């Protein structure tokens, strides 16, 4: 029997999805200057409510989490009220939505908040802020134990705020070279305390954030996105695999809603993962519901799910180009091709 990606899927006791096609988190840099979602964002997300689950664009948990202009937040009451309009509109159209909780760590820029840039270690990245190239990245401050405790508490607070804002759950952004991912990779983590040097120590921050979020909103409403292979703002290191080998079974025990790969193209094979792709490595190392992603067409995703490579698919760029992605694939209609110029405007 072939699996119909457009048939309902039971994620867990609290979440029934109307199909297996998720809208991937997509940063659009369109919040207002107080990082509050706008009416255009309400309409943009509401138009995509046919997805089985919308994952919001990455949303910062506190001011020093910001590394790009006009990324929305979830730490002021105005931001919570702004998101409430988005989730109300998505729910009114029969959709479900998670908030992706974000701290960029060492790719934050003080231009946005005027304070220290926090990271696991004082190791900077080359380059400058996208869309604001005059802002060169600076060397971060290695987070103290107090900094770490406050970061964990603020992830949990943002999760609580997400539920208040009407989200159906949260996805912890543990991928793509941002703060949590920086703890998980040797290239960014040279700590000598209980958060560094060994797989168990390097996984500690991710686990403590996850536990704090679960404590705030429950395991069934908590998911995490991970990039076991380093590919974005991060150098690959052969030792990284052992960190994820340790982390994944720990996460399995927590019965999360799902684990989501963080990758642009899932045909990318990583030397550090013994030649495996992101979804191959995750499938082999976790029993949690797996969301595949990364340059998939609907037909490729159908085949991958039917071959048990993962359970659900997240679609990114095609969802930017086609607000009506689901009805188009359901009716075998041709999709509009994505192009980067489409990022200039929400439609
Ligand atoms: C992204 N991606 C991304 N990932 C994430 O975890 N949080 C985010 O906010 C963003 N933002 C973002 C913006 C834009 C413009 C692009 C193109 C991508 C990555 C995204 O979720 C997805 O993994 C990739 O786009 C690959 O999927 P597709 O686009 O090939 O279906
Ligand atoms: C969450 C971050 C916000 C901005 C994302 C912009 C992405 C633009 C899309 C282009 C693709 C980038 C390629 C990523 C790295 C691939 C390396 C192999």
Short mmCIF file of C-alpha atoms and ligand atoms in Angstrom, two decimals:
data_model
loop_
_atom_site.label_atom_id
_atom_site.label_comp_id
_atom_site.label_asym_id
_atom_site.label_seq_id
_atom_site.Cartn_x
_atom_site.Cartn_y
_atom_site.Cartn_z
CA UNK A 1 0.00 0.00 0.00
CA UNK A 2 1.39 3.41 -0.83
CA UNK A 3 1.24 6.21 1.69
CA UNK A 4 -0.79 9.20 0.63
CA UNK A 5 1.11 12.29 1.77
CA UNK A 6 -2.09 14.30 1.63
CA UNK A 7 -4.01 12.02 4.01
CA UNK A 8 -4.26 12.88 7.72
CA UNK A 9 -1.41 11.91 10.01
CA UNK A 10 -1.53 11.47 13.78
CA UNK A 11 1.60 13.05 15.22
CA UNK A 12 0.69 12.25 18.82
CA UNK A 13 -2.23 12.38 21.26
CA UNK A 14 -2.47 16.16 21.06
CA UNK A 15 -1.76 16.74 17.38
CA UNK A 16 -3.57 15.49 14.33
CA UNK A 17 -2.21 16.89 11.06
CA UNK A 18 -4.38 17.05 7.97
CA UNK A 19 -1.47 15.91 5.79
CA UNK A 20 2.25 15.05 5.94
CA UNK A 21 3.47 18.15 4.13
CA UNK A 22 4.92 20.78 6.47
CA UNK A 23 5.85 24.31 5.54
CA UNK A 24 9.54 24.65 6.48
CA UNK A 25 10.67 27.57 8.65
CA UNK A 26 11.60 30.46 6.34
CA UNK A 27 13.16 33.68 7.58
CA UNK A 28 11.69 36.63 5.70
CA UNK A 29 12.94 39.68 7.66
CA UNK A 30 9.56 41.39 7.41
CA UNK A 31 8.56 42.03 11.03
CA UNK A 32 8.18 45.67 12.05
CA UNK A 33 10.90 47.59 13.87
CA UNK A 34 9.69 46.28 17.24
CA UNK A 35 10.02 42.76 15.77
CA UNK A 36 6.23 42.37 15.81
CA UNK A 37 4.52 40.32 13.05
CA UNK A 38 2.64 42.55 10.60
CA UNK A 39 -0.72 42.24 8.86
CA UNK A 40 1.14 41.16 5.68
CA UNK A 41 2.62 38.30 7.69
CA UNK A 42 -0.85 37.35 8.98
CA UNK A 43 -2.07 37.02 5.40
CA UNK A 44 1.11 35.29 4.16
CA UNK A 45 0.79 32.52 6.73
CA UNK A 46 -3.02 32.28 6.49
CA UNK A 47 -2.70 31.61 2.73
CA UNK A 48 -0.54 28.58 3.51
CA UNK A 49 -2.84 27.00 6.14
CA UNK A 50 -3.39 23.94 3.91
CA UNK A 51 0.01 22.65 5.00
CA UNK A 52 -0.19 19.81 7.52
CA UNK A 53 1.78 22.05 9.87
CA UNK A 54 3.31 25.48 9.33
CA UNK A 55 6.61 26.03 11.11
CA UNK A 56 7.09 29.76 11.61
CA UNK A 57 10.14 31.62 10.40
CA UNK A 58 12.84 31.54 13.05
CA UNK A 59 11.70 33.76 15.93
CA UNK A 60 14.13 35.22 18.43
CA UNK A 61 13.77 34.43 22.11
CA UNK A 62 15.36 37.66 23.39
CA UNK A 63 17.15 40.74 22.06
CA UNK A 64 20.69 39.31 21.90
CA UNK A 65 19.40 36.41 19.78
CA UNK A 66 19.20 38.64 16.71
CA UNK A 67 21.51 38.40 13.72
CA UNK A 68 19.33 39.61 10.84
CA UNK A 69 17.17 42.69 10.36
CA UNK A 70 13.45 42.57 11.21
CA UNK A 71 13.27 38.98 12.37
CA UNK A 72 10.23 38.57 14.63
CA UNK A 73 10.48 37.99 18.38
CA UNK A 74 8.50 36.23 21.11
CA UNK A 75 9.61 38.16 24.18
CA UNK A 76 7.36 41.26 24.38
CA UNK A 77 3.59 41.37 24.86
CA UNK A 78 3.29 43.28 21.59
CA UNK A 79 5.09 40.45 19.77
CA UNK A 80 2.84 37.86 21.44
CA UNK A 81 -0.26 39.82 20.38
CA UNK A 82 1.12 40.12 16.84
CA UNK A 83 1.66 36.37 16.60
CA UNK A 84 -1.83 35.78 18.03
CA UNK A 85 -3.25 37.42 14.91
CA UNK A 86 -1.18 35.07 12.77
CA UNK A 87 -2.19 31.89 14.61
CA UNK A 88 -5.86 32.97 14.74
CA UNK A 89 -5.86 33.44 10.97
CA UNK A 90 -4.10 30.10 10.37
CA UNK A 91 -6.54 28.31 12.70
CA UNK A 92 -9.52 30.02 11.05
CA UNK A 93 -8.34 28.49 7.77
CA UNK A 94 -8.07 25.06 9.38
CA UNK A 95 -4.28 25.02 9.77
CA UNK A 96 -1.84 24.28 12.59
CA UNK A 97 1.33 26.15 13.40
CA UNK A 98 4.50 25.76 15.48
CA UNK A 99 6.84 28.61 16.39
CA UNK A 100 10.52 28.08 15.66
CA UNK A 101 12.53 29.36 18.65
CA UNK A 102 15.83 30.93 17.74
CA UNK A 103 19.04 32.29 19.16
CA UNK A 104 21.78 32.87 16.60
CA UNK A 105 24.68 32.81 19.09
CA UNK A 106 27.90 34.00 17.48
CA UNK A 107 26.21 35.28 14.32
CA UNK A 108 24.30 37.85 16.37
CA UNK A 109 25.29 41.47 15.86
CA UNK A 110 25.36 44.16 18.58
CA UNK A 111 24.00 46.62 16.00
CA UNK A 112 20.58 45.13 16.79
CA UNK A 113 20.69 45.13 20.59
CA UNK A 114 23.84 46.80 21.89
CA UNK A 115 25.45 44.21 24.14
CA UNK A 116 27.65 41.13 24.20
CA UNK A 117 27.42 38.51 21.48
CA UNK A 118 27.16 35.19 23.34
CA UNK A 119 28.43 31.83 22.10
CA UNK A 120 29.87 28.64 23.60
CA UNK A 121 33.43 29.86 22.97
CA UNK A 122 35.13 33.06 21.83
CA UNK A 123 35.47 31.83 18.25
CA UNK A 124 34.10 34.18 15.62
CA UNK A 125 32.79 33.50 12.13
CA UNK A 126 34.11 35.19 9.00
CA UNK A 127 31.76 37.41 7.08
CA UNK A 128 28.98 39.90 7.66
CA UNK A 129 25.25 40.12 8.26
CA UNK A 130 23.17 39.17 5.18
CA UNK A 131 21.28 42.20 3.84
CA UNK A 132 23.48 44.50 5.99
CA UNK A 133 26.94 43.69 4.68
CA UNK A 134 28.50 46.68 6.43
CA UNK A 135 28.02 44.78 9.72
CA UNK A 136 31.02 42.46 10.08
CA UNK A 137 30.71 39.62 12.59
CA UNK A 138 32.60 40.14 15.84
CA UNK A 139 34.35 37.71 18.15
CA UNK A 140 31.73 36.50 20.64
CA UNK A 141 32.02 36.26 24.41
CA UNK A 142 32.15 32.72 25.80
CA UNK A 143 28.92 32.30 27.77
CA UNK A 144 29.39 31.97 31.54
CA UNK A 145 27.41 29.43 33.56
CA UNK A 146 25.01 32.25 34.51
CA UNK A 147 24.63 33.22 30.84
CA UNK A 148 23.84 29.60 30.01
CA UNK A 149 21.22 29.36 32.74
CA UNK A 150 19.54 32.53 31.56
CA UNK A 151 19.57 31.35 27.92
CA UNK A 152 17.88 28.10 28.95
CA UNK A 153 15.29 29.99 30.99
CA UNK A 154 14.61 32.34 28.06
CA UNK A 155 14.06 29.47 25.63
CA UNK A 156 11.47 28.11 28.07
CA UNK A 157 9.86 31.53 28.52
CA UNK A 158 9.63 32.02 24.74
CA UNK A 159 7.98 28.58 24.46
CA UNK A 160 5.43 29.61 27.07
CA UNK A 161 4.87 32.87 25.16
CA UNK A 162 4.37 30.86 21.96
CA UNK A 163 1.52 28.93 23.55
CA UNK A 164 0.03 32.18 24.83
CA UNK A 165 0.29 33.48 21.25
CA UNK A 166 -1.85 30.54 20.09
CA UNK A 167 0.82 28.32 18.53
CA UNK A 168 0.13 24.57 18.59
CA UNK A 169 3.69 23.87 19.68
CA UNK A 170 7.31 24.91 19.24
CA UNK A 171 10.30 23.75 17.24
CA UNK A 172 13.61 24.46 18.97
CA UNK A 173 16.05 25.75 16.36
CA UNK A 174 19.04 23.54 17.05
CA UNK A 175 20.32 23.62 13.45
CA UNK A 176 22.16 25.64 10.80
CA UNK A 177 25.12 26.87 12.82
CA UNK A 178 23.14 28.90 15.37
CA UNK A 179 23.55 28.91 19.16
CA UNK A 180 22.46 25.38 20.06
CA UNK A 181 24.26 23.95 17.04
CA UNK A 182 27.40 25.87 18.07
CA UNK A 183 27.49 23.86 21.31
CA UNK A 184 27.13 20.62 19.28
CA UNK A 185 30.10 21.12 16.96
CA UNK A 186 33.82 21.13 17.79
CA UNK A 187 34.51 24.03 15.40
CA UNK A 188 32.52 26.39 17.66
CA UNK A 189 32.86 24.72 21.06
CA UNK A 190 36.22 24.67 22.84
CA UNK A 191 34.81 24.87 26.34
CA UNK A 192 36.67 23.08 29.10
CA UNK A 193 33.74 22.95 31.55
CA UNK A 194 30.72 20.61 31.65
CA UNK A 195 29.49 22.02 28.30
CA UNK A 196 32.54 21.07 26.24
CA UNK A 197 35.18 18.53 25.22
CA UNK A 198 33.14 15.32 25.34
CA UNK A 199 29.99 14.28 23.43
CA UNK A 200 28.01 14.16 26.66
CA UNK A 201 29.14 17.65 27.68
CA UNK A 202 28.65 19.14 24.22
CA UNK A 203 25.09 17.73 24.06
CA UNK A 204 24.27 19.14 27.52
CA UNK A 205 23.05 22.58 26.42
CA UNK A 206 20.72 21.14 23.75
CA UNK A 207 19.32 18.67 26.29
CA UNK A 208 18.86 21.28 29.01
CA UNK A 209 17.08 23.63 26.61
CA UNK A 210 14.84 20.77 25.45
CA UNK A 211 14.02 19.75 29.03
CA UNK A 212 13.19 23.33 29.99
CA UNK A 213 10.92 23.74 26.96
CA UNK A 214 9.18 20.42 27.64
CA UNK A 215 8.69 21.51 31.21
CA UNK A 216 7.03 24.71 29.94
CA UNK A 217 4.79 23.35 27.17
CA UNK A 218 4.88 19.52 27.25
CA UNK A 219 6.74 16.93 25.17
CA UNK A 220 3.94 16.55 22.62
CA UNK A 221 4.20 20.20 21.70
CA UNK A 222 8.00 20.27 21.57
CA UNK A 223 10.12 19.47 18.50
CA UNK A 224 13.72 20.14 17.56
CA UNK A 225 15.62 20.86 14.35
CA UNK A 226 19.20 19.57 14.09
CA UNK A 227 22.05 19.73 11.58
CA UNK A 228 24.32 16.77 12.39
CA UNK A 229 26.42 17.64 9.35
CA UNK A 230 28.02 21.10 9.57
CA UNK A 231 27.24 23.10 6.44
CA UNK A 232 26.19 26.65 7.30
CA UNK A 233 28.32 29.05 9.36
CA UNK A 234 30.26 26.01 10.63
CA UNK A 235 33.30 23.91 9.74
CA UNK A 236 32.90 20.15 9.58
CA UNK A 237 34.84 18.08 12.14
CA UNK A 238 35.00 14.28 12.15
CA UNK A 239 34.49 14.24 15.91
CA UNK A 240 31.01 15.82 15.63
CA UNK A 241 29.25 12.54 14.84
CA UNK A 242 29.90 11.18 18.32
CA UNK A 243 28.09 14.20 19.79
CA UNK A 244 24.96 13.46 17.77
CA UNK A 245 25.29 9.70 18.38
CA UNK A 246 25.03 10.57 22.06
CA UNK A 247 22.35 13.26 21.75
CA UNK A 248 19.76 11.43 19.64
CA UNK A 249 18.97 8.50 21.97
CA UNK A 250 18.72 11.01 24.82
CA UNK A 251 16.14 12.95 22.83
CA UNK A 252 14.25 9.76 21.91
CA UNK A 253 13.58 9.16 25.58
CA UNK A 254 11.79 12.53 25.79
CA UNK A 255 9.09 11.57 23.24
CA UNK A 256 9.25 14.78 21.25
CA UNK A 257 6.65 15.60 18.61
CA UNK A 258 9.29 15.18 15.92
CA UNK A 259 12.93 15.67 14.94
CA UNK A 260 13.57 17.77 11.85
CA UNK A 261 16.75 17.77 9.76
CA UNK A 262 18.27 21.17 9.03
CA UNK A 263 19.75 21.12 5.51
CA UNK A 264 19.25 22.89 2.17
CA UNK A 265 19.87 19.85 -0.01
CA UNK A 266 19.36 16.37 1.46
CA UNK A 267 21.52 14.78 -1.24
CA UNK A 268 24.57 16.35 0.49
CA UNK A 269 26.71 13.54 1.91
CA UNK A 270 28.87 14.35 4.92
CA UNK A 271 32.34 12.89 5.45
CA UNK A 272 31.83 13.48 9.17
CA UNK A 273 28.71 11.26 9.02
CA UNK A 274 30.54 8.45 7.22
CA UNK A 275 29.15 9.55 3.88
CA UNK A 276 25.52 9.64 5.01
CA UNK A 277 23.06 12.40 4.15
CA UNK A 278 21.23 14.28 6.92
CA UNK A 279 18.07 12.15 6.71
CA UNK A 280 20.01 8.89 6.38
CA UNK A 281 22.05 9.66 9.48
CA UNK A 282 19.02 10.80 11.50
CA UNK A 283 16.91 7.80 10.43
CA UNK A 284 19.66 5.43 11.56
CA UNK A 285 20.06 7.13 14.94
CA UNK A 286 16.63 8.18 16.16
CA UNK A 287 13.28 6.45 16.59
CA UNK A 288 11.42 9.75 16.91
CA UNK A 289 9.11 10.83 14.07
CA UNK A 290 11.45 12.26 11.45
CA UNK A 291 10.81 15.24 9.20
CA UNK A 292 12.84 15.20 6.00
CA UNK A 293 13.72 18.39 4.14
CA UNK A 294 16.09 19.81 1.58
CA UNK A 295 15.39 20.36 -2.14
CA UNK A 296 12.63 17.75 -2.36
CA UNK A 297 9.96 17.79 -5.03
CA UNK A 298 6.58 16.39 -3.97
CA UNK A 299 7.18 13.22 -6.00
CA UNK A 300 10.66 12.68 -4.52
CA UNK A 301 9.22 13.19 -1.05
CA UNK A 302 6.44 10.69 -1.75
CA UNK A 303 9.00 8.12 -2.81
CA UNK A 304 11.24 8.81 0.18
CA UNK A 305 8.36 8.46 2.64
CA UNK A 306 7.15 5.29 0.96
CA UNK A 307 10.67 3.90 1.22
CA UNK A 308 10.63 4.76 4.93
CA UNK A 309 13.46 7.30 4.69
CA UNK A 310 11.47 9.67 6.93
CA UNK A 311 7.85 10.18 8.05
CA UNK A 312 6.93 13.74 7.07
CA UNK A 313 8.31 16.22 4.55
CA UNK A 314 9.00 19.91 5.04
CA UNK A 315 8.86 22.09 1.94
CA UNK A 316 10.58 25.48 1.94
CA UNK A 317 11.28 27.47 -1.21
CA UNK A 318 8.41 25.96 -3.25
CA UNK A 319 6.05 27.17 -0.50
CA UNK A 320 7.40 30.72 -0.95
CA UNK A 321 6.73 30.52 -4.69
CA UNK A 322 3.36 28.75 -4.34
CA UNK A 323 1.08 29.78 -1.47
CA UNK A 324 -1.33 27.17 -2.87
CA UNK A 325 1.35 24.44 -2.94
CA UNK A 326 -0.93 21.78 -1.42
CA UNK A 327 -3.84 22.26 -3.80
CA UNK A 328 -1.44 22.38 -6.74
CA UNK A 329 0.24 19.08 -5.89
CA UNK A 330 -3.15 17.55 -5.04
CA UNK A 331 -4.44 18.48 -8.48
CA UNK A 332 -1.23 17.74 -10.35
CA UNK A 333 -0.93 21.36 -11.42
CA UNK A 334 2.38 22.86 -12.40
CA UNK A 335 4.26 24.74 -9.67
CA UNK A 336 5.77 28.19 -10.07
CA UNK A 337 9.58 27.88 -9.82
CA UNK A 338 11.19 29.62 -6.83
CA UNK A 339 13.64 32.44 -7.39
CA UNK A 340 15.54 34.57 -4.84
CA UNK A 341 13.85 37.78 -6.06
CA UNK A 342 10.63 36.45 -4.51
CA UNK A 343 12.15 37.16 -1.08
CA UNK A 344 11.67 40.90 -1.58
CA UNK A 345 7.94 40.69 -0.92
CA UNK A 346 5.42 38.61 1.03
CA UNK A 347 2.67 37.15 -1.12
C1 LIG B 1 15.57 29.06 5.14
N1 LIG B 1 15.76 28.01 6.04
C2 LIG B 1 15.54 28.22 7.38
N2 LIG B 1 15.71 27.21 8.28
C3 LIG B 1 15.40 27.38 9.58
O1 LIG B 1 15.55 26.45 10.36
N3 LIG B 1 14.90 28.57 10.01
C4 LIG B 1 14.72 29.63 9.20
O2 LIG B 1 14.25 30.67 9.64
C5 LIG B 1 15.08 29.48 7.84
N4 LIG B 1 14.99 30.50 6.96
C6 LIG B 1 15.18 30.31 5.63
C7 LIG B 1 14.94 31.36 4.75
C8 LIG B 1 15.05 31.16 3.38
C9 LIG B 1 14.78 32.29 2.47
C10 LIG B 1 15.45 29.89 2.89
C11 LIG B 1 15.54 29.64 1.42
C12 LIG B 1 15.69 28.87 3.76
C13 LIG B 1 15.99 26.64 5.54
C14 LIG B 1 14.65 25.98 5.15
O3 LIG B 1 13.85 25.72 6.28
C15 LIG B 1 14.85 24.63 4.40
O4 LIG B 1 15.57 23.75 5.22
C16 LIG B 1 15.57 24.80 3.10
O5 LIG B 1 15.06 25.89 2.36
C17 LIG B 1 15.50 23.52 2.24
O6 LIG B 1 14.19 23.21 1.87
P1 LIG B 1 13.63 23.53 0.39
O7 LIG B 1 13.57 25.02 0.27
O8 LIG B 1 14.60 22.95 -0.58
O9 LIG B 1 12.29 22.87 0.34
C1 LIG B 2 17.84 31.59 8.80
C2 LIG B 2 18.65 32.42 8.05
C3 LIG B 2 18.18 33.37 7.20
C4 LIG B 2 18.52 33.57 5.91
C5 LIG B 2 18.54 32.50 5.02
C6 LIG B 2 18.70 32.90 3.66
C7 LIG B 2 18.90 31.80 2.77
C8 LIG B 2 19.01 32.05 1.36
C9 LIG B 2 18.99 30.88 0.52
C10 LIG B 2 20.16 30.47 -0.17
C11 LIG B 2 20.87 29.26 0.16
C12 LIG B 2 21.95 29.29 1.12
C13 LIG B 2 22.85 28.15 1.13
C14 LIG B 2 23.23 27.59 2.39
C15 LIG B 2 24.43 26.87 2.53
C16 LIG B 2 24.74 25.73 1.73
C17 LIG B 2 26.09 25.25 1.77
C18 LIG B 2 26.41 23.98 1.18
#
